[in-house]
mmCIF file of C-alpha atoms in Angstrom:
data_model
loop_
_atom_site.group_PDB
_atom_site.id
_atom_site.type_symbol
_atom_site.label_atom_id
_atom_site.label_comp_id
_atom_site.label_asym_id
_atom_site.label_seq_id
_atom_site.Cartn_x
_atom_site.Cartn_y
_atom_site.Cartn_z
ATOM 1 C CA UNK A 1 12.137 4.987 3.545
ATOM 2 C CA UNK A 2 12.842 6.963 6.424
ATOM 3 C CA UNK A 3 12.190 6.170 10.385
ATOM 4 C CA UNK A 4 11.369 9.170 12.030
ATOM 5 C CA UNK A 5 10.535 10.216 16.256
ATOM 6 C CA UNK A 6 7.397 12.290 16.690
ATOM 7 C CA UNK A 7 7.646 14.024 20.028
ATOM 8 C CA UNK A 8 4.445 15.000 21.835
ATOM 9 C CA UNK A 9 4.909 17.771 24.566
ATOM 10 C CA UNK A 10 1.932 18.022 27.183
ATOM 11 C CA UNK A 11 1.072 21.934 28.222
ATOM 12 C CA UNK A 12 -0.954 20.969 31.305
ATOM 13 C CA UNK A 13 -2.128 17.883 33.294
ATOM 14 C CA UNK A 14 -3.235 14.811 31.085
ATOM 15 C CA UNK A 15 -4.080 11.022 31.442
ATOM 16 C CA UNK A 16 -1.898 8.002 29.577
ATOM 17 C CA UNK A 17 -5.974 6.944 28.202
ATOM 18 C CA UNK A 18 -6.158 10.726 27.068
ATOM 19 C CA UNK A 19 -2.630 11.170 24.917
ATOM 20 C CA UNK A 20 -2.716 7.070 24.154
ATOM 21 C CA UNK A 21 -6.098 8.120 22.322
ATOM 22 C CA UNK A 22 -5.342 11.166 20.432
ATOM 23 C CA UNK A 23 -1.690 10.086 19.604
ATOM 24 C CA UNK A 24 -2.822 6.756 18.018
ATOM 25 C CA UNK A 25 -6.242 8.336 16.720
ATOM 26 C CA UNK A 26 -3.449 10.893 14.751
ATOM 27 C CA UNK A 27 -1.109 8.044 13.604
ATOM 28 C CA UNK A 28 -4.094 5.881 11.848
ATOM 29 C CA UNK A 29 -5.133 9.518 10.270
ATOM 30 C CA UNK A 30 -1.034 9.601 8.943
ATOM 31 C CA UNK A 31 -1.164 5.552 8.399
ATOM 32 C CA UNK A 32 -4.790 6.208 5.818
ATOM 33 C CA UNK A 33 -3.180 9.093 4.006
ATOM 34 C CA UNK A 34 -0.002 7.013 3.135
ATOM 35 C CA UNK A 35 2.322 9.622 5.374
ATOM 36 C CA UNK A 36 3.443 6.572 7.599
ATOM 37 C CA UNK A 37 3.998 2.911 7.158
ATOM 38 C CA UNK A 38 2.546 -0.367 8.808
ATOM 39 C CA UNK A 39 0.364 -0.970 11.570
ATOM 40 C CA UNK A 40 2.502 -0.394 15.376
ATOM 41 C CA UNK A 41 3.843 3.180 16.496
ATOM 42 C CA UNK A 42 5.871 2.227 19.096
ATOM 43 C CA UNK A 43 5.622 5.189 22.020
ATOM 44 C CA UNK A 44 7.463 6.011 25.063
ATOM 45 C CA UNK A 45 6.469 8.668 27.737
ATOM 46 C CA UNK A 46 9.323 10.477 29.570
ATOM 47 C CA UNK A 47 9.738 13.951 31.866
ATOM 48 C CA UNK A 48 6.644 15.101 30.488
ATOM 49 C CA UNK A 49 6.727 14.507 26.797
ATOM 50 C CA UNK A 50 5.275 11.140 24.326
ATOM 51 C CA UNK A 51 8.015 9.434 21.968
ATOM 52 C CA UNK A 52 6.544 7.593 18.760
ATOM 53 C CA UNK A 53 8.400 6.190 16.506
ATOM 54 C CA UNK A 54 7.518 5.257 12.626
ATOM 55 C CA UNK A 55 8.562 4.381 9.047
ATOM 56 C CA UNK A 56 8.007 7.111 6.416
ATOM 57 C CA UNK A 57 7.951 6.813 2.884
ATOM 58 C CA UNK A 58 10.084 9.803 2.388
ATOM 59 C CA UNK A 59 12.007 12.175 4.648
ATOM 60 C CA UNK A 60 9.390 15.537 3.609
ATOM 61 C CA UNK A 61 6.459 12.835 4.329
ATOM 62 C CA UNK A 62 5.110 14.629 7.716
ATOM 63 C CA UNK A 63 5.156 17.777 5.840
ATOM 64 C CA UNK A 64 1.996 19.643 6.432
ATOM 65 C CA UNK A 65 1.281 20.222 2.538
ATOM 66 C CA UNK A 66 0.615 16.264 2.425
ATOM 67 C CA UNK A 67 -2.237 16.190 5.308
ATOM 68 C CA UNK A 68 -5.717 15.090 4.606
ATOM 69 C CA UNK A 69 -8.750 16.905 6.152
ATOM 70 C CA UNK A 70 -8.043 13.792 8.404
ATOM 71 C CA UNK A 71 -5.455 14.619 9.934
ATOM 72 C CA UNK A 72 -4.970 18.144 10.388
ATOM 73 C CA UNK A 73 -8.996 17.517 12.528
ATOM 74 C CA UNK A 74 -6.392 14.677 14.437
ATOM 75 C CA UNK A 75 -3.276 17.028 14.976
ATOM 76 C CA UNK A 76 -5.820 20.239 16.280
ATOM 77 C CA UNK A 77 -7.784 17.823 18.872
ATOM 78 C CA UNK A 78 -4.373 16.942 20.484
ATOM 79 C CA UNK A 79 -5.251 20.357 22.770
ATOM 80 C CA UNK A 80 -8.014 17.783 24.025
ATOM 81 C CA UNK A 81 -5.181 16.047 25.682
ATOM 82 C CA UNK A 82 -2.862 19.004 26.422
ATOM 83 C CA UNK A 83 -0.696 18.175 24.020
ATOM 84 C CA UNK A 84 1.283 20.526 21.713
ATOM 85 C CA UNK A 85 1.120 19.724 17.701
ATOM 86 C CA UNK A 86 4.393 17.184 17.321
ATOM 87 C CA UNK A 87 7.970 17.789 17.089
ATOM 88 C CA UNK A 88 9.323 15.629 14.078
ATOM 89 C CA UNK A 89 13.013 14.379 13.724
ATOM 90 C CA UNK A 90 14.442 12.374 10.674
ATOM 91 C CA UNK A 91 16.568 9.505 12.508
ATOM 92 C CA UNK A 92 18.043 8.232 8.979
ATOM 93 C CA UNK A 93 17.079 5.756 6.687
ATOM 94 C CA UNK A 94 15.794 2.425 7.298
ATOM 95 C CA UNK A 95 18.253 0.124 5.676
ATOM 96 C CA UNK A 96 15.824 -2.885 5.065
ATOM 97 C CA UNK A 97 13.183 -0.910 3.411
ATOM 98 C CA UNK A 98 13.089 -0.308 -0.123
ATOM 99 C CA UNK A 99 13.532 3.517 -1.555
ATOM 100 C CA UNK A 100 11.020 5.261 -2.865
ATOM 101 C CA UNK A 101 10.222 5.739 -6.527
ATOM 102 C CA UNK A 102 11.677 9.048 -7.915
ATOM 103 C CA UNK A 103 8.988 12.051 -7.948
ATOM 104 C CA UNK A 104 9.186 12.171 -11.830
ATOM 105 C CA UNK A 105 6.475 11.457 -14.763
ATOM 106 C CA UNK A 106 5.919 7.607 -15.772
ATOM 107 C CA UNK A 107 4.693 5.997 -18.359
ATOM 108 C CA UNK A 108 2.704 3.531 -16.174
ATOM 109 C CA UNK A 109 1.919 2.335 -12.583
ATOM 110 C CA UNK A 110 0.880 -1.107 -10.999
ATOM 111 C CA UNK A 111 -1.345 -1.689 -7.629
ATOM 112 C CA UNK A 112 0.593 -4.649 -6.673
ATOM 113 C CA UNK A 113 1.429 -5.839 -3.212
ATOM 114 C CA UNK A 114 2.483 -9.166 -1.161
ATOM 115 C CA UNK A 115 2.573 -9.976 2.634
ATOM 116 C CA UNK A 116 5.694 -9.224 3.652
ATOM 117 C CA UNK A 117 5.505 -5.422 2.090
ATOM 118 C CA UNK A 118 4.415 -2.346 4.708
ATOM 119 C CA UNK A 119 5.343 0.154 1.598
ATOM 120 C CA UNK A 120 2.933 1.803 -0.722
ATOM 121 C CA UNK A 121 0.728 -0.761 -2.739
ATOM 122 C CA UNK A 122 1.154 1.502 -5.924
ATOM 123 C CA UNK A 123 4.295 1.101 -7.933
ATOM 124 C CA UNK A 124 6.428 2.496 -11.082
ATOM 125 C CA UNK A 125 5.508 0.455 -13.965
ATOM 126 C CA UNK A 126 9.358 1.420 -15.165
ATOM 127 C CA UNK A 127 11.023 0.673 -11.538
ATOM 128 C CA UNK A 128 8.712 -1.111 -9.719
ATOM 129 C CA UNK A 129 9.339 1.085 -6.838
ATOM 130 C CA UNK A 130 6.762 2.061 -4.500
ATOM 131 C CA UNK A 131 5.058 5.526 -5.017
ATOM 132 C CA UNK A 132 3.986 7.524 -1.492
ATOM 133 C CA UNK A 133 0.460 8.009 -0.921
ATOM 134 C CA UNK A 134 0.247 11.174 0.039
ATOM 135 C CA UNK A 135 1.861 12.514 -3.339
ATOM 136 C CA UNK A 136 -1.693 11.636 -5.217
ATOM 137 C CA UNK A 137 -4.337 13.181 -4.808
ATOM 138 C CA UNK A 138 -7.348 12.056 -2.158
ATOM 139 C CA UNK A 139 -8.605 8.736 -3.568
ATOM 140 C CA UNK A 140 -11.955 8.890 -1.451
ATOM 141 C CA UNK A 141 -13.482 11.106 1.387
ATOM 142 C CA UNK A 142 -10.199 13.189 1.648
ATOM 143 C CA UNK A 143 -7.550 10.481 1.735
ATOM 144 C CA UNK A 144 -6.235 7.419 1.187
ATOM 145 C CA UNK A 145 -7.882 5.054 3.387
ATOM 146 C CA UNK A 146 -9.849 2.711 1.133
ATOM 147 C CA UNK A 147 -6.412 1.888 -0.779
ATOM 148 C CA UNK A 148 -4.798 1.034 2.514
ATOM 149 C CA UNK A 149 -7.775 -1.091 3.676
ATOM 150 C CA UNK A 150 -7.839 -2.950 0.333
ATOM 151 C CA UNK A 151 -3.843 -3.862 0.954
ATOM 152 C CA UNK A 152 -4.355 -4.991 4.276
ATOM 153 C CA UNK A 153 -6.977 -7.042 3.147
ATOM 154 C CA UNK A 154 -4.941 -8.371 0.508
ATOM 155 C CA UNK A 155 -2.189 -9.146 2.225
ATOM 156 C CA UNK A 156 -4.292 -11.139 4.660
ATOM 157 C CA UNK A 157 -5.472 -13.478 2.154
ATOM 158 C CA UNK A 158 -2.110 -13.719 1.222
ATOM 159 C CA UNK A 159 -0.616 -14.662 4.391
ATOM 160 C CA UNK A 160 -3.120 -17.314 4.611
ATOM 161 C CA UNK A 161 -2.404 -19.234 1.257
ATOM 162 C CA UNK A 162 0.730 -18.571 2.167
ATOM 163 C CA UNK A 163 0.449 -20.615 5.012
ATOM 164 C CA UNK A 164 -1.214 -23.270 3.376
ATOM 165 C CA UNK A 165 -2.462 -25.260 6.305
ATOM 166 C CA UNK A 166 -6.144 -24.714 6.766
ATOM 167 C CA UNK A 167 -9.140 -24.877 4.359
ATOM 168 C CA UNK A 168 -9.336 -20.869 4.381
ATOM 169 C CA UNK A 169 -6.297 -21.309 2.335
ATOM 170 C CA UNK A 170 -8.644 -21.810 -0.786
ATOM 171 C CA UNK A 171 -10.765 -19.229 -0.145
ATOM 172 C CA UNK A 172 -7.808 -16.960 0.217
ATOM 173 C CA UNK A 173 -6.495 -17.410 -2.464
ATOM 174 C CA UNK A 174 -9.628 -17.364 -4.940
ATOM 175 C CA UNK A 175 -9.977 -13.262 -2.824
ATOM 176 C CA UNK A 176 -6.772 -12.533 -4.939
ATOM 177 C CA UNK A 177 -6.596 -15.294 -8.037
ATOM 178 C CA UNK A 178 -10.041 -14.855 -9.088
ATOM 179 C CA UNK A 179 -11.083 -12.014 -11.422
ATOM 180 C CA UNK A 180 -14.766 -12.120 -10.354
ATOM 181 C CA UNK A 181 -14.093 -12.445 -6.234
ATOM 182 C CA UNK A 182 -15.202 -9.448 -4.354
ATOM 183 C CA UNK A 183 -11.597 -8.383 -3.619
ATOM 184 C CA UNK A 184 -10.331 -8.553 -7.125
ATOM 185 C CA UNK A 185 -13.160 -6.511 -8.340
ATOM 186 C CA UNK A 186 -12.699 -3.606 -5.391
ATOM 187 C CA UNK A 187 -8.790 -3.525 -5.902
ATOM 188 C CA UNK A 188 -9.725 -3.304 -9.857
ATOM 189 C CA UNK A 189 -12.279 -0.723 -9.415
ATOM 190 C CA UNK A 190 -9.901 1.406 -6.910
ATOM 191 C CA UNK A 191 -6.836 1.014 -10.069
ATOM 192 C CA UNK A 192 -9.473 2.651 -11.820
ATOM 193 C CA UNK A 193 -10.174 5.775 -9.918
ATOM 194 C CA UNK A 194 -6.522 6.512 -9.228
ATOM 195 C CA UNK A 195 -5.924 6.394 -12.860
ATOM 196 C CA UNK A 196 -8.526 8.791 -13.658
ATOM 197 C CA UNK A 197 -6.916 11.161 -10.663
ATOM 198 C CA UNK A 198 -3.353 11.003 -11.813
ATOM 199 C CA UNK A 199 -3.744 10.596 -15.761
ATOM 200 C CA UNK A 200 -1.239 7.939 -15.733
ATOM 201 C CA UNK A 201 -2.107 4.136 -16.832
ATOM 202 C CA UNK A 202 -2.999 2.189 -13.624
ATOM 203 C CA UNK A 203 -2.494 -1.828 -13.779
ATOM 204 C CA UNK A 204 -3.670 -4.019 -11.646
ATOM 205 C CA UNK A 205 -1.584 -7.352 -10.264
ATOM 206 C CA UNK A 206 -3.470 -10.901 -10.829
ATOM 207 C CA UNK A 207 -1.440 -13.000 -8.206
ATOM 208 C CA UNK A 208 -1.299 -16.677 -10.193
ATOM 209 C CA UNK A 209 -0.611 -19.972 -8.724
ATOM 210 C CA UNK A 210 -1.679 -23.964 -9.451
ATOM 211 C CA UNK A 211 -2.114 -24.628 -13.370
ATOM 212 C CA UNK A 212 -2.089 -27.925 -14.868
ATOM 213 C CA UNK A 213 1.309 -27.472 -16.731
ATOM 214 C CA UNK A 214 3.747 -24.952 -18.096
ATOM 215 C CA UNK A 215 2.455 -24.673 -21.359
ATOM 216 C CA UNK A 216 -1.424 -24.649 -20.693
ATOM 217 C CA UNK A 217 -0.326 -21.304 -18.461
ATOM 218 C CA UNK A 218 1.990 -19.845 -20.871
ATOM 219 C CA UNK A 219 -1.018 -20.198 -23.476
ATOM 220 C CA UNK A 220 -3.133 -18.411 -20.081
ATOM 221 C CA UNK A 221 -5.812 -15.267 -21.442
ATOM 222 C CA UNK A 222 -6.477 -12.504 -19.541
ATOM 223 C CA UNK A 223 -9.249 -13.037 -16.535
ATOM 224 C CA UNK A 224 -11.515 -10.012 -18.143
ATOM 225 C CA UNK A 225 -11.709 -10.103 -21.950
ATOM 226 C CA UNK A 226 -10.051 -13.532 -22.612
ATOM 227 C CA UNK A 227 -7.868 -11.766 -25.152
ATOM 228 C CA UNK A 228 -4.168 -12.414 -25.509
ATOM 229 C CA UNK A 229 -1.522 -10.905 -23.516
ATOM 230 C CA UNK A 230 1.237 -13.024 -23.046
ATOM 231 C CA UNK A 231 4.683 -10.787 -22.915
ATOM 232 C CA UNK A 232 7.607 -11.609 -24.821
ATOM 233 C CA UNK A 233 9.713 -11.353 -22.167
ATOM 234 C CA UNK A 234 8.680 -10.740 -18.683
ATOM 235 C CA UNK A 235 8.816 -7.714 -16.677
ATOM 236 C CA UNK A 236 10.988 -7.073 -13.163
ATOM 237 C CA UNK A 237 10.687 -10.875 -13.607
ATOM 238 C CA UNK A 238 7.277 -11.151 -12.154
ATOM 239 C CA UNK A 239 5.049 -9.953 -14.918
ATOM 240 C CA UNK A 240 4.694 -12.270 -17.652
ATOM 241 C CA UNK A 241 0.973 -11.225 -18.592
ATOM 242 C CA UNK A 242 0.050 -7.462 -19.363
ATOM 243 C CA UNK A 243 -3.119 -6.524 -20.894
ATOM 244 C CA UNK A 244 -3.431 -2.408 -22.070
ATOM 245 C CA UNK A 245 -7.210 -2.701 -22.592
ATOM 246 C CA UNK A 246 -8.218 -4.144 -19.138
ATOM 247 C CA UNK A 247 -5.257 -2.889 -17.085
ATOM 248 C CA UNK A 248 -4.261 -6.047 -15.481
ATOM 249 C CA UNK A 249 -1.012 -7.956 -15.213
ATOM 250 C CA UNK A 250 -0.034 -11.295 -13.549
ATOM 251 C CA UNK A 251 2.911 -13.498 -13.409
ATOM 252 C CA UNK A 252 2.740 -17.175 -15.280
ATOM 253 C CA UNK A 253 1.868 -19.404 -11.937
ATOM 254 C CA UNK A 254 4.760 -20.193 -9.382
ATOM 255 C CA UNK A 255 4.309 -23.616 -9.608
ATOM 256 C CA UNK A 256 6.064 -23.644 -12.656
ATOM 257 C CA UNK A 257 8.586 -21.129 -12.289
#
């Protein structure tokens, strides 16, 4: 991934409210088409001209060919706050992110995520390296919004269990254990429509922890059709479950690994 300086040039008298609201109104447009990473855009005003600053999953990521109906309505309403369209510069690569998967076909492709991750949710079954956004097509309404609201959400309930220390700890963690909670079922049902878009086998991650022993888990059916899928040796070591029919993998609980 790649951190990158958009510079914002003002053509005429403007207000901090004014550029504050159309640069950050453009940078959740970028953020819910996959274009740029996490949730803060640092930005710094100097002699005339707005500095932000963000994590991209590749360096041709701003490229106009990748923007949503979104935001090229965000990038022409910056005249609303005199400012010129943005000036983009590449400042190298951000050495504690991880790359992003090669542009090349796979055989298969995982919605997985965790707390500490900002990249894309959707991964190479092969590397298990995140895939950009913007390269699929619109998942809903002209972007990619509803996948990056179902990862926040995810990760939230997995920051909490996480935590452990409160009683929303178990409802946390049924959000993203349970196959019939109302997160499960909307992360499941999005797998499903970016398969159909890309043609390509779309999984979706079971997170798996508690159990009563090693052996009652490693004897563990899958959530949906209670059919075996046990692997014979896991995968990336994290996947030790995979069923083909319901798309759905899961890793044998971490209390026993």
């Amino acid at each position: 991934m790649y951190v990158v300086e958009l510079t914002f040039e003002c053509f005429d008298d403007t207000t901090v409210s004014a550029v504050d609201l159309a640069v950050n109104g453009l940078m959740d447009a970028l953020r819910y088409n996959g274009q740029v990473l996490g949730r803060e855009f640092p930005m710094v005003m100097g002699d005339g001209q707005f500095h932000v600053r963000a994590v991209c999953p590749e360096k041709d990521s701003l490229n106009p060919k990748f923007h949503s109906p979104q935001v090229a309505l965000k990038i022409r309403q910056l005249s609303e706050a005199s400012l010129l369209s943005p000036k983009m510069k590449v400042l190298g690569r951000d050495i504690n992110s991880e790359a992003s998967a090669e542009d090349t076909p796979r055989s298969w492709q995982v919605l997985y995520t965790t707390y500490v991750h900002t990249c894309s949710p959707l991964r190479c079954g092969e590397t298990l390296l995140p895939i950009p956004l913007h390269r699929l097509p619109a998942t809903f309404n002209g972007d990619h919004k509803a996948v990056v609201k179902w990862q926040t959400e995810w990760q939230a309930c997995d920051e909490i269990q996480m935590a452990g220390s409160f009683n929303a700890e178990y409802a946390a963690l049924a959000e993203i254990q349970d196959a019939d909670s109302r997160l499960f079922r909307k992360g499941w049902d999005i797998r499903g429509r970016i398969e159909y878009l890309t043609k390509v086998p779309t999984y979706y991650y079971q997170y798996r922890v508690g159990g009563d022993s090693a052996e009652s888990e490693l004897e563990r059916k899958c959530p949906k059709c209670g059919g075996d899928w046990r692997l014979d040796s896991p995968l990336h070591d994290v996947f030790h479950f995979k069923c083909d029919d319901c798309r759905i993998v899961s890793n044998l609980s971490w209390d026993f690994q």
